[in-house]
């Protein structure tokens, strides 16, 4: 009898566990991630995916996301077999990857960020005094005049040739904006896209002839820099610490994230080029789970809010970004007033342009 009673009790216990599991599924219990997806991402999104709140929000939707970083353009050279998604920093490399892996369009584009130039206050003021930029009343933000800047680059102008620069010992040598390597990094490639658009009379480069027309100037913009980084993270951190070039091309999201995190920014001035390029962070789904993740990043309110906290602008609604950054409007052009968006050449043309620029 004792043995029979023990067996009956065991059966009842097992039944109770099974019932609890089934009830948890029926009640939509998503507290534990059930899908592990792997992806290759641009380094500027590493902090976003490492954020414990993002990890928790993804787990609540049934996802554990494991990522590795790569330059956006370098992703084309990687073997992505076994990965669920790639997440480059703009649409051109994403479209190239989609074509390579025969991924169905449209591709999810959860958020974006315009390119900006960060400057130390002394450099921004000298640019303004010489007609290369304008500064807002706050003096924390301004506009870089791309046409005037490209003319100065074409003429190999130095800081010493600009009035007022002699008061600042750090402003010496050739005037240039430090960028990442355009052959491997998205921000460097988009810089060429915007610069070539201006240099080509407001026309997007669409052929070898267009690349030929602007190649000498693009080469000057890149060759003057010497060695370049493959990610915008290191140059931005150097700039904030007071090292490096007085003018550095970065993503607005990097600046916004620093401000929202209440980190010290020193004498930072944010210059929005009057013609710039947006970095449309685009998911390339390599599996159904990868597409589900991309759609989730685009639509889930909690994840959109967290994207803003990391400085990104969610697609389709400027109000989220404007509200979150209201306290930092002296630095950020929240509605991008006066900023023209340059069309980005195709992947083939942009690759050719970057190769020619690097020499």
Coordinates of C-alpha atoms in Angstrom, one line a residue:
X1 CA 0.0 0.0 0.0
X2 CA 2.8 2.4 0.8
X3 CA 4.4 1.7 -2.5
X4 CA 1.1 2.3 -4.4
X5 CA 0.6 5.5 -2.4
X6 CA 4.1 6.7 -3.4
X7 CA 3.6 6.0 -7.0
X8 CA 0.3 7.9 -7.0
X9 CA 1.9 10.9 -5.2
X10 CA 4.7 11.0 -7.8
X11 CA 2.2 11.0 -10.6
X12 CA 0.3 13.8 -9.0
X13 CA 3.5 15.8 -8.6
X14 CA 4.6 15.4 -12.2
X15 CA 1.1 16.3 -13.3
X16 CA 1.2 19.4 -11.3
X17 CA 4.6 20.5 -12.8
X18 CA 3.3 19.9 -16.3
X19 CA 0.1 21.8 -15.6
X20 CA 2.1 24.7 -14.2
X21 CA 4.3 24.8 -17.3
X22 CA 1.3 24.7 -19.6
X23 CA -0.5 27.4 -17.6
X24 CA 2.6 29.6 -17.8
X25 CA 2.5 29.2 -21.6
X26 CA -1.2 29.8 -21.7
X27 CA -0.8 33.0 -19.6
X28 CA 1.8 34.3 -22.0
X29 CA 4.6 34.1 -19.5
X30 CA 7.6 35.6 -21.3
X31 CA 9.8 36.3 -18.4
X32 CA 12.5 33.9 -19.7
X33 CA 14.0 34.2 -23.1
X34 CA 13.2 31.3 -25.4
X35 CA 15.1 32.2 -28.6
X36 CA 18.8 32.9 -28.8
X37 CA 19.8 34.8 -31.9
X38 CA 23.3 35.8 -33.1
X39 CA 24.2 38.8 -35.0
X40 CA 27.0 41.0 -36.3
X41 CA 26.5 44.7 -35.5
X42 CA 28.2 48.1 -36.0
X43 CA 30.2 49.0 -32.9
X44 CA 28.1 52.1 -32.3
X45 CA 25.2 49.8 -31.2
X46 CA 27.3 47.6 -28.8
X47 CA 26.3 49.7 -25.8
X48 CA 22.7 49.4 -26.7
X49 CA 22.7 45.6 -26.9
X50 CA 24.8 45.4 -23.7
X51 CA 22.4 47.6 -21.7
X52 CA 20.8 45.5 -19.0
X53 CA 17.5 47.2 -19.6
X54 CA 17.6 46.3 -23.3
X55 CA 18.6 42.7 -22.4
X56 CA 15.6 42.6 -20.0
X57 CA 13.2 44.1 -22.6
X58 CA 14.3 41.6 -25.2
X59 CA 14.0 38.7 -22.8
X60 CA 10.5 39.7 -22.0
X61 CA 9.7 39.2 -25.7
X62 CA 11.4 35.9 -25.7
X63 CA 14.9 36.8 -27.1
X64 CA 18.5 36.4 -26.0
X65 CA 20.7 38.4 -28.4
X66 CA 24.4 37.6 -28.8
X67 CA 26.4 40.1 -30.9
X68 CA 29.8 40.6 -32.4
X69 CA 31.0 44.0 -33.8
X70 CA 32.4 44.8 -37.2
X71 CA 32.8 47.8 -39.5
X72 CA 29.6 48.1 -41.5
X73 CA 31.3 47.8 -44.9
X74 CA 33.6 45.1 -43.6
X75 CA 30.6 42.9 -43.0
X76 CA 30.4 42.1 -46.7
X77 CA 33.7 40.2 -46.4
X78 CA 32.5 38.0 -43.4
X79 CA 31.1 34.5 -43.6
X80 CA 27.7 35.0 -41.9
X81 CA 26.7 31.4 -42.1
X82 CA 25.2 30.5 -38.7
X83 CA 24.1 34.1 -37.9
X84 CA 20.5 35.2 -37.6
X85 CA 21.1 38.8 -38.6
X86 CA 23.5 41.5 -39.6
X87 CA 23.0 45.1 -38.4
X88 CA 25.1 47.6 -40.3
X89 CA 24.8 51.3 -39.8
X90 CA 23.2 52.3 -43.0
X91 CA 21.1 51.1 -45.9
X92 CA 23.8 50.8 -48.6
X93 CA 25.8 48.1 -46.9
X94 CA 22.6 46.4 -45.8
X95 CA 21.3 46.3 -49.3
X96 CA 24.6 44.8 -50.5
X97 CA 24.3 42.1 -47.8
X98 CA 20.7 41.5 -48.6
X99 CA 21.6 40.9 -52.3
X100 CA 24.5 38.6 -51.3
X101 CA 22.3 36.4 -49.1
X102 CA 19.1 36.8 -51.1
X103 CA 17.2 38.4 -48.3
X104 CA 13.7 39.5 -49.0
X105 CA 13.0 43.2 -48.9
X106 CA 11.9 45.4 -47.2
X107 CA 14.5 45.4 -44.5
X108 CA 13.6 46.6 -41.0
X109 CA 15.1 50.0 -40.2
X110 CA 14.5 50.6 -36.4
X111 CA 16.3 53.9 -36.0
X112 CA 18.7 56.4 -37.5
X113 CA 21.2 59.1 -36.7
X114 CA 22.6 62.0 -38.7
X115 CA 26.3 62.6 -39.0
X116 CA 27.7 65.6 -37.1
X117 CA 31.1 67.2 -36.5
X118 CA 32.2 67.7 -32.9
X119 CA 34.5 70.6 -32.3
X120 CA 36.2 72.2 -29.4
X121 CA 34.9 75.7 -28.7
X122 CA 38.1 77.4 -29.9
X123 CA 38.0 75.6 -33.3
X124 CA 34.2 76.2 -33.8
X125 CA 34.7 79.9 -33.1
X126 CA 37.6 80.2 -35.6
X127 CA 35.5 78.4 -38.2
X128 CA 32.7 80.9 -37.6
X129 CA 34.9 83.9 -37.7
X130 CA 36.2 82.8 -41.1
X131 CA 32.9 82.0 -42.7
X132 CA 33.2 78.2 -42.5
X133 CA 30.5 77.8 -39.9
X134 CA 27.8 79.7 -38.0
X135 CA 27.1 79.4 -34.2
X136 CA 23.8 79.5 -32.4
X137 CA 23.2 81.8 -29.5
X138 CA 23.9 79.0 -27.1
X139 CA 27.4 78.6 -28.6
X140 CA 27.0 74.9 -28.0
X141 CA 25.7 74.2 -31.4
X142 CA 26.1 75.5 -35.0
X143 CA 26.1 74.7 -38.7
X144 CA 29.1 73.7 -40.8
X145 CA 29.0 75.2 -44.2
X146 CA 30.0 72.3 -46.3
X147 CA 30.6 74.2 -49.5
X148 CA 33.0 76.6 -47.8
X149 CA 34.7 73.8 -46.0
X150 CA 35.3 71.8 -49.2
X151 CA 36.7 75.0 -50.9
X152 CA 39.2 75.3 -48.0
X153 CA 40.1 71.7 -48.3
X154 CA 40.6 72.0 -52.0
X155 CA 43.0 74.9 -51.4
X156 CA 44.9 73.0 -48.7
X157 CA 44.2 75.7 -46.1
X158 CA 45.9 75.5 -42.7
X159 CA 44.6 76.6 -39.4
X160 CA 47.4 79.2 -39.3
X161 CA 45.8 80.9 -42.4
X162 CA 42.6 81.4 -40.5
X163 CA 42.2 84.6 -38.6
X164 CA 42.1 84.1 -34.8
X165 CA 43.7 80.7 -34.9
X166 CA 47.0 82.0 -33.6
X167 CA 45.4 82.6 -30.2
X168 CA 45.0 78.8 -29.8
X169 CA 48.2 76.7 -29.8
X170 CA 46.3 73.5 -30.5
X171 CA 45.0 74.8 -33.9
X172 CA 47.9 74.1 -36.2
X173 CA 48.5 72.2 -39.4
X174 CA 46.1 71.4 -42.2
X175 CA 42.5 72.0 -41.6
X176 CA 40.5 68.8 -41.8
X177 CA 37.8 66.7 -40.3
X178 CA 38.9 63.4 -38.8
X179 CA 36.8 60.5 -40.0
X180 CA 36.9 56.7 -40.0
X181 CA 38.2 54.6 -42.8
X182 CA 35.6 54.8 -45.6
X183 CA 36.5 51.4 -47.0
X184 CA 35.5 49.6 -43.8
X185 CA 33.4 52.0 -41.7
X186 CA 30.0 53.4 -42.4
X187 CA 30.6 56.9 -41.0
X188 CA 33.6 57.4 -43.2
X189 CA 31.8 56.2 -46.3
X190 CA 28.8 58.5 -45.6
X191 CA 31.1 61.4 -45.2
X192 CA 32.3 60.9 -48.7
X193 CA 28.6 60.5 -49.9
X194 CA 27.7 63.9 -48.4
X195 CA 30.9 65.6 -49.5
X196 CA 30.8 64.3 -53.1
X197 CA 27.1 65.3 -53.3
X198 CA 28.1 68.9 -52.5
X199 CA 31.2 68.9 -54.7
X200 CA 29.1 67.4 -57.6
X201 CA 26.8 70.4 -57.6
X202 CA 24.0 68.8 -55.5
X203 CA 23.9 65.6 -57.6
X204 CA 24.4 62.1 -56.2
X205 CA 27.3 60.2 -57.7
X206 CA 25.7 57.6 -60.0
X207 CA 28.5 56.6 -62.4
X208 CA 32.2 56.2 -62.8
X209 CA 32.3 59.6 -64.4
X210 CA 30.8 61.2 -61.3
X211 CA 33.4 59.4 -59.1
X212 CA 36.1 60.7 -61.5
X213 CA 34.9 64.2 -61.2
X214 CA 35.2 64.4 -57.4
X215 CA 37.9 61.9 -56.8
X216 CA 40.8 64.4 -56.4
X217 CA 39.0 66.3 -53.7
X218 CA 37.8 63.1 -51.9
X219 CA 41.4 61.9 -51.9
X220 CA 42.5 65.1 -50.3
X221 CA 39.8 64.8 -47.6
X222 CA 41.0 61.3 -46.7
X223 CA 44.8 61.3 -47.4
X224 CA 45.5 64.3 -45.1
X225 CA 44.3 62.3 -42.1
X226 CA 46.9 59.6 -42.3
X227 CA 46.0 56.4 -40.4
X228 CA 42.3 56.1 -39.7
X229 CA 40.2 54.1 -37.2
X230 CA 37.7 51.5 -38.4
X231 CA 35.1 52.7 -35.8
X232 CA 33.9 56.1 -34.7
X233 CA 33.9 55.1 -31.0
X234 CA 37.6 55.6 -30.4
X235 CA 38.0 59.0 -32.1
X236 CA 35.0 60.3 -30.2
X237 CA 36.3 59.1 -26.9
X238 CA 39.7 60.7 -27.7
X239 CA 38.0 63.9 -28.5
X240 CA 36.0 64.0 -25.3
X241 CA 39.2 63.3 -23.3
X242 CA 40.8 66.3 -25.0
X243 CA 43.1 64.4 -27.3
X244 CA 43.0 64.0 -31.1
X245 CA 41.9 66.3 -33.9
X246 CA 39.9 69.5 -33.0
X247 CA 37.2 68.4 -35.6
X248 CA 35.9 64.9 -35.6
X249 CA 33.0 63.3 -37.6
X250 CA 30.7 61.2 -35.3
X251 CA 27.1 60.1 -35.1
X252 CA 24.7 62.4 -33.4
X253 CA 23.6 59.4 -31.3
X254 CA 27.1 59.3 -29.7
X255 CA 26.7 62.9 -28.5
X256 CA 23.0 62.5 -27.5
X257 CA 23.8 59.3 -25.5
X258 CA 26.6 61.1 -23.6
X259 CA 24.3 64.1 -22.8
X260 CA 21.4 61.8 -21.7
X261 CA 23.8 59.9 -19.5
X262 CA 24.7 63.2 -17.9
X263 CA 28.4 62.7 -18.7
X264 CA 30.8 65.7 -18.8
X265 CA 31.3 67.1 -22.3
X266 CA 33.8 69.8 -21.7
X267 CA 34.0 72.6 -24.3
X268 CA 32.0 70.5 -26.9
X269 CA 30.3 72.3 -29.8
X270 CA 28.1 70.2 -32.1
X271 CA 28.3 71.3 -35.8
X272 CA 25.6 70.0 -38.1
X273 CA 26.8 70.1 -41.7
X274 CA 24.3 72.0 -43.8
X275 CA 24.4 68.9 -46.1
X276 CA 24.9 65.6 -44.2
X277 CA 23.9 62.0 -44.5
X278 CA 21.7 60.0 -42.2
X279 CA 22.9 56.7 -40.8
X280 CA 19.9 54.4 -41.3
X281 CA 20.6 51.5 -39.0
X282 CA 19.2 48.6 -41.0
X283 CA 18.7 44.9 -40.0
X284 CA 19.5 42.3 -42.6
X285 CA 17.5 39.2 -41.4
X286 CA 19.3 36.0 -42.3
X287 CA 16.7 33.8 -40.5
X288 CA 13.0 34.2 -39.6
X289 CA 14.1 34.8 -36.0
X290 CA 16.4 37.6 -37.3
X291 CA 13.5 39.3 -39.1
X292 CA 11.3 38.9 -36.0
X293 CA 14.0 40.7 -34.0
X294 CA 14.3 43.5 -36.5
X295 CA 10.5 44.1 -36.5
X296 CA 10.5 44.0 -32.7
X297 CA 13.2 46.7 -32.5
X298 CA 11.1 48.8 -34.8
X299 CA 7.8 48.5 -33.1
X300 CA 8.1 47.7 -29.4
X301 CA 7.5 50.9 -27.4
X302 CA 10.0 49.8 -24.6
X303 CA 12.8 49.1 -27.1
X304 CA 12.1 52.3 -29.0
X305 CA 12.4 54.3 -25.7
X306 CA 15.6 52.5 -24.9
X307 CA 17.0 53.3 -28.4
X308 CA 16.3 57.0 -27.7
X309 CA 18.2 56.7 -24.4
X310 CA 21.2 55.6 -26.4
X311 CA 20.8 58.6 -28.7
X312 CA 19.1 57.1 -31.7
X313 CA 16.1 58.6 -33.5
X314 CA 13.3 56.0 -33.9
X315 CA 12.0 55.8 -37.4
X316 CA 8.6 57.4 -38.0
X317 CA 8.2 59.6 -35.0
X318 CA 10.4 62.6 -34.1
X319 CA 8.4 63.4 -31.0
X320 CA 10.0 60.6 -29.0
X321 CA 13.5 62.0 -29.6
X322 CA 12.5 65.6 -29.1
X323 CA 10.8 64.9 -25.8
X324 CA 13.7 62.8 -24.4
X325 CA 16.4 65.3 -25.4
X326 CA 14.5 68.5 -24.4
X327 CA 17.0 69.4 -21.7
X328 CA 19.8 69.2 -24.2
X329 CA 18.4 71.3 -27.1
X330 CA 21.2 73.8 -26.8
X331 CA 23.5 71.0 -28.2
X332 CA 21.1 69.1 -30.4
X333 CA 19.2 70.2 -33.5
X334 CA 16.2 68.2 -32.5
X335 CA 14.2 68.7 -35.7
X336 CA 17.2 69.0 -38.0
X337 CA 16.1 72.5 -39.1
X338 CA 18.3 73.8 -42.0
X339 CA 20.0 70.4 -42.5
X340 CA 19.8 68.9 -46.0
X341 CA 19.9 65.1 -46.4
X342 CA 22.3 64.0 -49.2
X343 CA 21.2 60.9 -51.1
X344 CA 23.7 58.0 -50.7
X345 CA 25.2 56.4 -53.8
X346 CA 24.7 52.7 -54.4
X347 CA 27.0 50.3 -52.7
X348 CA 29.0 49.7 -55.9
X349 CA 29.6 53.5 -56.5
X350 CA 30.4 54.2 -52.9
X351 CA 32.9 51.3 -52.7
X352 CA 34.6 52.8 -55.8
X353 CA 34.6 56.2 -54.3
X354 CA 36.1 55.0 -51.1
X355 CA 38.8 53.0 -52.9
X356 CA 39.7 56.1 -55.0
X357 CA 39.7 58.3 -51.9
X358 CA 42.1 56.0 -50.1
X359 CA 44.4 55.9 -53.1

